mmCIF file of C-alpha atoms in Angstrom:
data_model
loop_
_atom_site.group_PDB
_atom_site.id
_atom_site.type_symbol
_atom_site.label_atom_id
_atom_site.label_comp_id
_atom_site.label_asym_id
_atom_site.label_seq_id
_atom_site.Cartn_x
_atom_site.Cartn_y
_atom_site.Cartn_z
ATOM 1 C CA GLY I 1 -7.574 12.835 6.588
ATOM 2 C CA ALA I 2 -3.967 13.197 5.576
ATOM 3 C CA VAL I 3 -3.318 14.163 1.978
ATOM 4 C CA VAL I 4 -0.417 12.991 -0.121
ATOM 5 C CA SER I 5 0.048 14.157 -3.679
ATOM 6 C CA GLN I 6 2.135 12.628 -6.411
ATOM 7 C CA HIS I 7 3.278 14.125 -9.678
ATOM 8 C CA PRO I 8 3.084 13.282 -12.498
ATOM 9 C CA SER I 9 0.153 10.912 -12.532
ATOM 10 C CA ARG I 10 1.194 9.366 -15.815
ATOM 11 C CA VAL I 11 4.416 9.267 -17.786
ATOM 12 C CA ILE I 12 5.235 7.814 -21.161
ATOM 13 C CA CYS I 13 8.889 7.956 -22.096
ATOM 14 C CA LYS I 14 11.441 6.435 -24.394
ATOM 15 C CA SER I 15 13.829 3.776 -23.226
ATOM 16 C CA GLY I 16 16.995 5.279 -21.796
ATOM 17 C CA THR I 17 15.487 8.450 -20.431
ATOM 18 C CA SER I 18 15.213 9.362 -16.767
ATOM 19 C CA VAL I 19 11.915 10.046 -15.052
ATOM 20 C CA LYS I 20 11.431 11.985 -11.833
ATOM 21 C CA ILE I 21 8.410 11.426 -9.614
ATOM 22 C CA GLU I 22 7.520 13.759 -6.763
ATOM 23 C CA CYS I 23 5.687 12.825 -3.586
ATOM 24 C CA ARG I 24 4.393 15.521 -1.259
ATOM 25 C CA SER I 25 2.617 15.406 2.071
ATOM 26 C CA LEU I 26 0.266 18.379 1.864
ATOM 27 C CA ASP I 27 -1.084 18.825 5.367
ATOM 28 C CA PHE I 28 1.467 17.150 7.615
ATOM 29 C CA GLN I 29 5.188 16.667 7.938
ATOM 30 C CA ALA I 30 6.620 13.272 7.155
ATOM 31 C CA THR I 31 10.100 12.339 8.252
ATOM 32 C CA THR I 32 9.617 9.030 6.521
ATOM 33 C CA MET I 33 8.143 8.294 3.141
ATOM 34 C CA PHE I 34 7.991 4.995 1.326
ATOM 35 C CA TRP I 35 8.193 4.137 -2.348
ATOM 36 C CA TYR I 36 6.329 1.132 -3.708
ATOM 37 C CA ARG I 37 5.908 -0.473 -7.068
ATOM 38 C CA GLN I 38 2.927 -2.503 -8.172
ATOM 39 C CA PHE I 39 2.789 -4.683 -11.263
ATOM 40 C CA PRO I 40 -0.582 -5.779 -12.649
ATOM 41 C CA LYS I 41 -2.445 -8.205 -10.394
ATOM 42 C CA GLN I 42 0.343 -8.194 -7.861
ATOM 43 C CA SER I 43 0.633 -6.724 -4.405
ATOM 44 C CA LEU I 44 2.469 -3.538 -3.574
ATOM 45 C CA MET I 45 6.159 -4.183 -3.195
ATOM 46 C CA LEU I 46 8.233 -1.845 -1.088
ATOM 47 C CA MET I 47 11.195 -0.474 -2.996
ATOM 48 C CA ALA I 48 12.766 1.835 -0.430
ATOM 49 C CA THR I 49 12.275 3.837 2.710
ATOM 50 C CA SER I 50 13.009 7.512 2.307
ATOM 51 C CA ASN I 51 14.208 9.401 5.367
ATOM 52 C CA GLU I 52 14.356 13.175 5.514
ATOM 53 C CA GLY I 53 17.921 14.397 5.616
ATOM 54 C CA SER I 54 19.550 11.008 5.203
ATOM 55 C CA LYS I 55 20.096 8.276 2.658
ATOM 56 C CA ALA I 56 17.255 6.062 1.647
ATOM 57 C CA THR I 57 17.136 2.434 2.687
ATOM 58 C CA TYR I 58 16.567 0.111 -0.254
ATOM 59 C CA GLU I 59 14.919 -3.280 -0.207
ATOM 60 C CA GLN I 60 16.822 -6.296 -1.348
ATOM 61 C CA GLY I 61 16.980 -6.507 -5.105
ATOM 62 C CA VAL I 62 16.267 -2.822 -5.721
ATOM 63 C CA GLU I 63 19.154 -1.025 -7.403
ATOM 64 C CA LYS I 64 19.910 2.178 -5.562
ATOM 65 C CA ASP I 65 21.822 3.628 -8.511
ATOM 66 C CA LYS I 66 18.871 3.079 -10.778
ATOM 67 C CA PHE I 67 16.169 4.336 -8.434
ATOM 68 C CA LEU I 68 17.498 7.537 -6.918
ATOM 69 C CA ILE I 69 15.630 8.847 -3.913
ATOM 70 C CA ASN I 70 15.937 12.286 -2.407
ATOM 71 C CA HIS I 71 14.037 13.413 0.686
ATOM 72 C CA ALA I 72 15.126 17.014 0.966
ATOM 73 C CA SER I 73 12.348 18.307 3.183
ATOM 74 C CA LEU I 74 9.694 17.083 5.573
ATOM 75 C CA THR I 75 7.062 17.308 2.865
ATOM 76 C CA LEU I 76 8.831 16.196 -0.302
ATOM 77 C CA SER I 77 10.476 13.019 -1.509
ATOM 78 C CA THR I 78 11.467 12.341 -5.102
ATOM 79 C CA LEU I 79 12.124 9.103 -6.955
ATOM 80 C CA THR I 80 14.136 9.248 -10.156
ATOM 81 C CA VAL I 81 14.108 6.218 -12.415
ATOM 82 C CA THR I 82 17.360 6.534 -14.304
ATOM 83 C CA SER I 83 17.828 5.129 -17.791
ATOM 84 C CA ALA I 84 14.362 3.639 -17.761
ATOM 85 C CA HIS I 85 13.691 0.440 -19.677
ATOM 86 C CA PRO I 86 10.406 -1.231 -20.630
ATOM 87 C CA GLU I 87 10.669 -3.600 -17.664
ATOM 88 C CA ASP I 88 10.512 -0.548 -15.374
ATOM 89 C CA SER I 89 6.987 0.141 -16.590
ATOM 90 C CA SER I 90 4.818 -0.096 -13.524
ATOM 91 C CA PHE I 91 2.597 1.760 -11.073
ATOM 92 C CA TYR I 92 4.787 3.671 -8.630
ATOM 93 C CA ILE I 93 3.143 4.735 -5.384
ATOM 94 C CA CYS I 94 4.552 6.732 -2.521
ATOM 95 C CA SER I 95 3.273 6.892 1.005
ATOM 96 C CA ALA I 96 3.978 9.107 3.968
ATOM 97 C CA HIS I 97 4.118 7.928 7.534
ATOM 98 C CA ARG I 98 1.981 9.878 9.945
ATOM 99 C CA ASP I 99 0.895 7.817 12.926
ATOM 100 C CA TRP I 100 2.099 4.515 14.315
ATOM 101 C CA GLY I 101 2.126 2.112 11.388
ATOM 102 C CA THR I 102 -0.291 4.236 9.395
ATOM 103 C CA GLN I 103 0.733 5.289 5.958
ATOM 104 C CA TYR I 104 -1.165 7.580 3.632
ATOM 105 C CA PHE I 105 -0.703 6.921 -0.034
ATOM 106 C CA GLY I 106 -0.282 9.212 -2.961
ATOM 107 C CA PRO I 107 -2.456 8.627 -6.032
ATOM 108 C CA GLY I 108 0.365 6.863 -7.852
ATOM 109 C CA THR I 109 2.287 7.385 -11.075
ATOM 110 C CA ARG I 110 1.845 5.127 -14.065
ATOM 111 C CA LEU I 111 5.099 4.805 -15.932
ATOM 112 C CA LEU I 112 5.195 3.369 -19.419
ATOM 113 C CA VAL I 113 8.599 3.020 -21.017
ATOM 114 C CA LEU I 114 8.538 2.428 -24.760
ATOM 115 C CA ARG J 1 5.233 -18.962 1.840
ATOM 116 C CA LYS J 2 3.881 -15.448 1.440
ATOM 117 C CA GLU J 3 4.104 -13.216 4.491
ATOM 118 C CA VAL J 4 0.475 -12.182 4.144
ATOM 119 C CA GLU J 5 -1.916 -14.561 2.442
ATOM 120 C CA GLN J 6 -5.366 -13.801 1.151
ATOM 121 C CA ASP J 7 -7.852 -15.567 -1.067
ATOM 122 C CA PRO J 8 -7.642 -13.574 -4.311
ATOM 123 C CA GLY J 9 -11.313 -14.108 -5.116
ATOM 124 C CA PRO J 10 -13.163 -12.708 -6.878
ATOM 125 C CA PHE J 11 -16.116 -12.736 -4.547
ATOM 126 C CA ASN J 12 -19.244 -11.947 -6.538
ATOM 127 C CA VAL J 13 -22.134 -11.044 -4.243
ATOM 128 C CA PRO J 14 -25.503 -9.343 -4.680
ATOM 129 C CA GLU J 15 -26.312 -6.026 -3.089
ATOM 130 C CA GLY J 16 -27.305 -6.427 0.531
ATOM 131 C CA ALA J 17 -25.273 -9.576 1.064
ATOM 132 C CA THR J 18 -22.820 -10.150 3.870
ATOM 133 C CA VAL J 19 -19.335 -11.149 2.821
ATOM 134 C CA ALA J 20 -16.268 -12.121 4.846
ATOM 135 C CA PHE J 21 -12.615 -12.005 3.915
ATOM 136 C CA ASN J 22 -9.838 -13.833 5.684
ATOM 137 C CA CYS J 23 -6.148 -13.263 5.922
ATOM 138 C CA THR J 24 -3.236 -15.009 7.595
ATOM 139 C CA TYR J 25 0.169 -13.562 8.339
ATOM 140 C CA SER J 26 3.421 -15.298 9.159
ATOM 141 C CA ASN J 27 5.376 -12.595 10.979
ATOM 142 C CA SER J 28 4.892 -13.046 14.724
ATOM 143 C CA ALA J 29 6.531 -9.651 15.330
ATOM 144 C CA SER J 30 3.687 -7.794 13.637
ATOM 145 C CA GLN J 31 1.816 -5.529 16.015
ATOM 146 C CA SER J 32 -0.295 -3.367 13.725
ATOM 147 C CA PHE J 33 -2.920 -4.639 11.371
ATOM 148 C CA PHE J 34 -5.005 -2.929 8.758
ATOM 149 C CA TRP J 35 -7.460 -3.380 5.979
ATOM 150 C CA TYR J 36 -6.920 -1.159 2.969
ATOM 151 C CA ARG J 37 -9.182 -0.800 -0.012
ATOM 152 C CA GLN J 38 -7.802 -0.410 -3.518
ATOM 153 C CA ASP J 39 -9.973 0.527 -6.465
ATOM 154 C CA CYS J 40 -8.897 -0.407 -9.965
ATOM 155 C CA ARG J 41 -5.829 1.552 -11.027
ATOM 156 C CA LYS J 42 -5.892 3.667 -7.888
ATOM 157 C CA GLU J 43 -3.823 3.896 -4.742
ATOM 158 C CA PRO J 44 -4.709 1.944 -1.578
ATOM 159 C CA LYS J 45 -6.831 3.776 0.964
ATOM 160 C CA LEU J 46 -7.018 2.920 4.627
ATOM 161 C CA LEU J 47 -10.330 1.279 5.423
ATOM 162 C CA MET J 48 -9.734 0.494 9.064
ATOM 163 C CA SER J 49 -7.172 -0.546 11.592
ATOM 164 C CA VAL J 50 -7.690 -3.885 13.303
ATOM 165 C CA TYR J 51 -7.509 -4.125 17.070
ATOM 166 C CA SER J 52 -7.127 -7.167 19.293
ATOM 167 C CA SER J 53 -10.587 -6.775 20.732
ATOM 168 C CA GLY J 54 -12.156 -6.520 17.321
ATOM 169 C CA ASN J 55 -13.644 -3.314 16.011
ATOM 170 C CA GLU J 56 -16.520 -2.098 13.962
ATOM 171 C CA ASP J 57 -16.976 0.865 11.663
ATOM 172 C CA GLY J 58 -20.463 1.079 10.290
ATOM 173 C CA ARG J 59 -21.033 -1.940 8.061
ATOM 174 C CA PHE J 60 -17.453 -3.127 8.452
ATOM 175 C CA THR J 61 -16.219 -5.369 11.254
ATOM 176 C CA ALA J 62 -12.624 -6.463 11.672
ATOM 177 C CA GLN J 63 -11.351 -9.249 13.887
ATOM 178 C CA LEU J 64 -7.854 -10.284 14.912
ATOM 179 C CA ASN J 65 -6.699 -13.597 16.314
ATOM 180 C CA ARG J 66 -3.066 -13.233 17.327
ATOM 181 C CA ALA J 67 -2.690 -16.835 18.404
ATOM 182 C CA SER J 68 -3.710 -18.055 14.956
ATOM 183 C CA GLN J 69 -2.212 -15.037 13.178
ATOM 184 C CA TYR J 70 -5.493 -14.543 11.440
ATOM 185 C CA ILE J 71 -7.368 -11.387 10.469
ATOM 186 C CA SER J 72 -10.863 -11.067 9.095
ATOM 187 C CA LEU J 73 -13.081 -8.421 7.581
ATOM 188 C CA LEU J 74 -16.853 -8.663 7.494
ATOM 189 C CA ILE J 75 -18.919 -6.418 5.267
ATOM 190 C CA ARG J 76 -22.643 -6.305 5.934
ATOM 191 C CA ASP J 77 -25.337 -4.999 3.604
ATOM 192 C CA SER J 78 -22.968 -4.798 0.637
ATOM 193 C CA LYS J 79 -23.269 -1.802 -1.654
ATOM 194 C CA LEU J 80 -22.302 -1.520 -5.286
ATOM 195 C CA SER J 81 -19.692 0.999 -4.181
ATOM 196 C CA ASP J 82 -17.999 -1.647 -2.055
ATOM 197 C CA SER J 83 -16.684 -3.274 -5.236
ATOM 198 C CA ALA J 84 -12.904 -3.076 -4.939
ATOM 199 C CA THR J 85 -9.868 -5.083 -3.897
ATOM 200 C CA TYR J 86 -9.382 -5.402 -0.156
ATOM 201 C CA LEU J 87 -5.811 -5.560 1.042
ATOM 202 C CA CYS J 88 -4.789 -7.172 4.290
ATOM 203 C CA VAL J 89 -1.785 -5.310 5.678
ATOM 204 C CA VAL J 90 0.473 -5.915 8.660
ATOM 205 C CA ASN J 91 3.472 -4.057 9.935
ATOM 206 C CA ASP J 92 6.921 -5.595 9.886
ATOM 207 C CA GLY J 93 7.440 -4.995 13.585
ATOM 208 C CA ARG J 94 11.227 -5.012 13.472
ATOM 209 C CA TYR J 95 11.803 -1.332 12.895
ATOM 210 C CA SER J 96 11.368 1.869 14.790
ATOM 211 C CA TYR J 97 8.152 3.810 15.021
ATOM 212 C CA ASN J 98 8.512 5.959 11.948
ATOM 213 C CA THR J 99 10.379 3.587 9.666
ATOM 214 C CA ASP J 100 8.349 0.488 10.236
ATOM 215 C CA LYS J 101 7.401 -1.173 6.994
ATOM 216 C CA LEU J 102 4.032 -2.437 5.915
ATOM 217 C CA ILE J 103 3.596 -5.834 4.330
ATOM 218 C CA PHE J 104 0.741 -6.159 1.882
ATOM 219 C CA GLY J 105 -1.294 -9.139 0.866
ATOM 220 C CA THR J 106 -2.184 -9.490 -2.800
ATOM 221 C CA GLY J 107 -5.753 -8.563 -2.025
ATOM 222 C CA THR J 108 -9.194 -10.072 -2.313
ATOM 223 C CA ARG J 109 -11.362 -8.763 -5.084
ATOM 224 C CA LEU J 110 -15.010 -8.054 -4.322
ATOM 225 C CA GLN J 111 -17.629 -7.459 -6.984
ATOM 226 C CA VAL J 112 -21.090 -6.459 -5.801
ATOM 227 C CA PHE J 113 -23.807 -6.777 -8.402
ATOM 228 C CA PRO J 114 -27.333 -5.289 -8.485
#
């Protein structure tokens, strides 16, 4: 099956710092990657669609200046949480599109902002 | 109204039992349907796609009723390892092939006991 990696798996940081999360498709090229956020006992919520070589498309209510997305190559997308605050603490998961409607998920990054 | 609705459970069943999960979706434009499995504090993993004619994969059977906008998953001969949260997922259907979004239900939790 398709493999998607995510790094780091866990981050603890102080309020006000920026955190960068990498998402890589290891055995296939992905023109489109997706970034999700999941709070405890809630469903995955799409934050943005990341397109290789172009600007990301953000969902309503997601601040593009706070959650910076860069999709510089067909195998790498990055999400930077700028000036993180405790309310940004969550489980961030990326996915890569491979076949029609099928997305393969990375293992996720747990962010804890103190 | 949620776009994808599931009974959150938990469903507590003994090993060997048969258990069924239901899901309804509100978006008539959805064309792709999936069941994902999510273990505690892990990323979702594709369990199976759901086709109009219904499909089976080992102990798992998925059914789709487009007229009622209803999806089901049947698990036969439950194993301890089946304990997880099962996510009903549909595609948005309003976007192009590679940027189409997935809409997740909140999941149904299954606990299989010895």
